[in-house]
Coordinates of N, CA and C in Angstrom, one line a residue:
M1 N 8.9 -26.4 -17.6 CA 9.1 -25.0 -18.0 C 7.9 -24.1 -17.4
L2 N 6.7 -24.6 -17.5 CA 5.6 -23.9 -17.0 C 5.7 -23.8 -15.5
S3 N 6.2 -24.8 -14.8 CA 6.3 -24.7 -13.3 C 7.3 -23.7 -12.9
Q4 N 8.3 -23.5 -13.7 CA 9.3 -22.4 -13.4 C 8.7 -21.0 -13.6
I5 N 7.9 -20.9 -14.6 CA 7.2 -19.6 -14.8 C 6.2 -19.3 -13.7
D6 N 5.5 -20.4 -13.3 CA 4.5 -20.3 -12.3 C 5.2 -19.9 -11.0
T7 N 6.3 -20.5 -10.7 CA 7.1 -20.2 -9.5 C 7.6 -18.7 -9.5
A8 N 8.1 -18.3 -10.6 CA 8.6 -16.9 -10.8 C 7.4 -15.9 -10.6
T9 N 6.3 -16.2 -11.2 CA 5.2 -15.2 -11.1 C 4.6 -15.2 -9.7
R10 N 4.6 -16.4 -9.1 CA 4.1 -16.4 -7.7 C 5.0 -15.6 -6.8
R11 N 6.3 -15.7 -6.9 CA 7.2 -15.0 -6.1 C 7.1 -13.5 -6.3
A12 N 6.9 -13.1 -7.6 CA 6.7 -11.7 -7.9 C 5.4 -11.2 -7.3
S13 N 4.4 -12.0 -7.4 CA 3.1 -11.6 -6.9 C 3.2 -11.4 -5.4
N14 N 3.8 -12.4 -4.7 CA 4.0 -12.3 -3.3 C 4.8 -11.0 -2.8
W15 N 5.8 -10.7 -3.6 CA 6.6 -9.5 -3.3 C 5.7 -8.3 -3.4
L16 N 4.9 -8.2 -4.5 CA 4.1 -7.0 -4.7 C 3.0 -6.9 -3.6
V17 N 2.5 -8.1 -3.1 CA 1.5 -8.1 -2.1 C 2.1 -7.6 -0.8
W18 N 3.3 -8.0 -0.5 CA 4.0 -7.5 0.7 C 4.3 -6.0 0.7
F19 N 4.7 -5.6 -0.5 CA 5.0 -4.1 -0.7 C 3.7 -3.3 -0.5
S20 N 2.6 -3.9 -1.0 CA 1.3 -3.2 -0.9 C 0.9 -3.2 0.6
A21 N 1.2 -4.2 1.4 CA 0.9 -4.3 2.8 C 1.7 -3.2 3.5
I22 N 2.9 -3.0 3.1 CA 3.7 -2.0 3.8 C 3.2 -0.6 3.5
I23 N 2.8 -0.4 2.3 CA 2.2 0.9 1.9 C 0.9 1.1 2.7
L24 N 0.1 0.1 2.8 CA -1.2 0.2 3.6 C -0.9 0.5 5.1
A25 N 0.1 -0.1 5.6 CA 0.5 0.2 7.0 C 1.0 1.7 7.1
A26 N 1.8 2.1 6.2 CA 2.2 3.5 6.2 C 1.1 4.5 6.1
M27 N 0.1 4.2 5.2 CA -1.0 5.0 5.0 C -1.9 5.1 6.3
T28 N -2.0 4.0 7.0 CA -2.8 3.9 8.3 C -2.1 4.8 9.3
V29 N -0.8 4.7 9.5 CA 0.0 5.5 10.4 C -0.1 6.9 10.1
M30 N 0.0 7.3 8.8 CA 0.0 8.7 8.4 C -1.4 9.3 8.7
T31 N -2.5 8.5 8.4 CA -3.8 9.0 8.7 C -4.1 9.1 10.2
F32 N -3.6 8.2 11.0 CA -3.7 8.4 12.4 C -3.1 9.7 12.9
F33 N -1.8 9.9 12.5 CA -1.2 11.1 13.0 C -1.8 12.4 12.4
D34 N -2.3 12.3 11.2 CA -3.0 13.4 10.6 C -4.3 13.8 11.4
V35 N -5.0 12.8 11.8 CA -6.3 13.0 12.6 C -5.9 13.5 14.0
V36 N -4.9 12.9 14.6 CA -4.5 13.4 15.9 C -4.0 14.8 15.8
G37 N -3.2 15.1 14.8 CA -2.7 16.5 14.7 C -3.7 17.5 14.4
R38 N -4.7 17.1 13.6 CA -5.8 18.0 13.3 C -6.7 18.3 14.5
Y39 N -7.0 17.3 15.3 CA -8.0 17.6 16.4 C -7.3 17.9 17.7
A40 N -6.1 17.4 17.9 CA -5.5 17.7 19.2 C -4.6 19.0 19.1
F41 N -3.9 19.2 18.0 CA -3.0 20.4 17.9 C -3.4 21.4 16.9
N42 N -4.5 21.2 16.2 CA -5.0 22.0 15.1 C -4.0 22.3 14.1
S43 N -3.2 21.2 13.8 CA -2.2 21.3 12.8 C -2.1 20.0 12.0
P44 N -2.9 19.8 10.9 CA -2.8 18.5 10.2 C -1.5 18.4 9.4
I45 N -1.3 17.2 8.9 CA -0.1 17.0 8.0 C -0.4 17.5 6.6
V46 N 0.5 18.4 6.1 CA 0.2 19.0 4.8 C 0.4 17.9 3.7
G47 N -0.6 17.8 2.9 CA -0.6 16.9 1.8 C -1.0 15.4 2.1
A48 N -1.6 15.2 3.3 CA -1.9 13.9 3.8 C -3.0 13.3 2.9
V49 N -4.0 14.1 2.5 CA -5.1 13.6 1.7 C -4.6 13.2 0.4
E50 N -3.8 14.0 -0.3 CA -3.3 13.6 -1.6 C -2.4 12.4 -1.5
T51 N -1.6 12.3 -0.5 CA -0.7 11.1 -0.3 C -1.6 9.9 -0.1
T52 N -2.6 10.0 0.7 CA -3.5 8.8 0.9 C -4.2 8.4 -0.4
E53 N -4.6 9.4 -1.2 CA -5.2 9.0 -2.5 C -4.2 8.3 -3.4
L54 N -2.9 8.7 -3.5 CA -1.9 8.1 -4.3 C -1.6 6.7 -3.7
F55 N -1.5 6.5 -2.4 CA -1.3 5.2 -1.8 C -2.4 4.3 -2.2
M56 N -3.6 4.7 -2.1 CA -4.8 3.8 -2.4 C -4.7 3.3 -3.9
G57 N -4.3 4.2 -4.8 CA -4.2 3.8 -6.2 C -3.1 2.8 -6.4
V58 N -2.0 3.0 -5.7 CA -0.8 2.0 -5.8 C -1.2 0.7 -5.2
I59 N -2.0 0.7 -4.1 CA -2.4 -0.5 -3.4 C -3.3 -1.3 -4.4
V60 N -4.2 -0.7 -5.1 CA -5.1 -1.3 -6.0 C -4.3 -2.0 -7.1
Y61 N -3.4 -1.3 -7.7 CA -2.6 -1.8 -8.8 C -1.7 -2.9 -8.4
L62 N -1.1 -2.8 -7.2 CA -0.2 -3.9 -6.8 C -1.0 -5.1 -6.4
G63 N -2.2 -5.0 -6.0 CA -3.0 -6.1 -5.7 C -3.5 -6.9 -6.9
M64 N -3.5 -6.2 -8.0 CA -3.9 -6.9 -9.3 C -3.0 -8.1 -9.6
A65 N -1.8 -8.0 -9.2 CA -0.9 -9.1 -9.6 C -1.3 -10.4 -8.9
M66 N -1.7 -10.4 -7.7 CA -2.1 -11.6 -7.0 C -3.5 -12.0 -7.4
T67 N -4.3 -11.0 -7.7 CA -5.7 -11.3 -8.2 C -5.6 -12.1 -9.5
T68 N -4.8 -11.6 -10.5 CA -4.7 -12.3 -11.8 C -4.0 -13.6 -11.7
H69 N -3.1 -13.7 -10.8 CA -2.3 -15.0 -10.7 C -3.2 -16.1 -10.2

């Protein structure tokens, strides 16, 4: 019984870690284009700072699953 629960929680934790990695990659790409747009074209992405802050919060909470497991 406990091995089934352990397997289920490990799968859920791995899924959350992969989702967190995808969000981190999206945040990196968005930050790159925001910096390029700001310095090369003088036109940054609107709301990029706020979106980055939200992504960072989501990454922290999604990482807690693997940390506690």
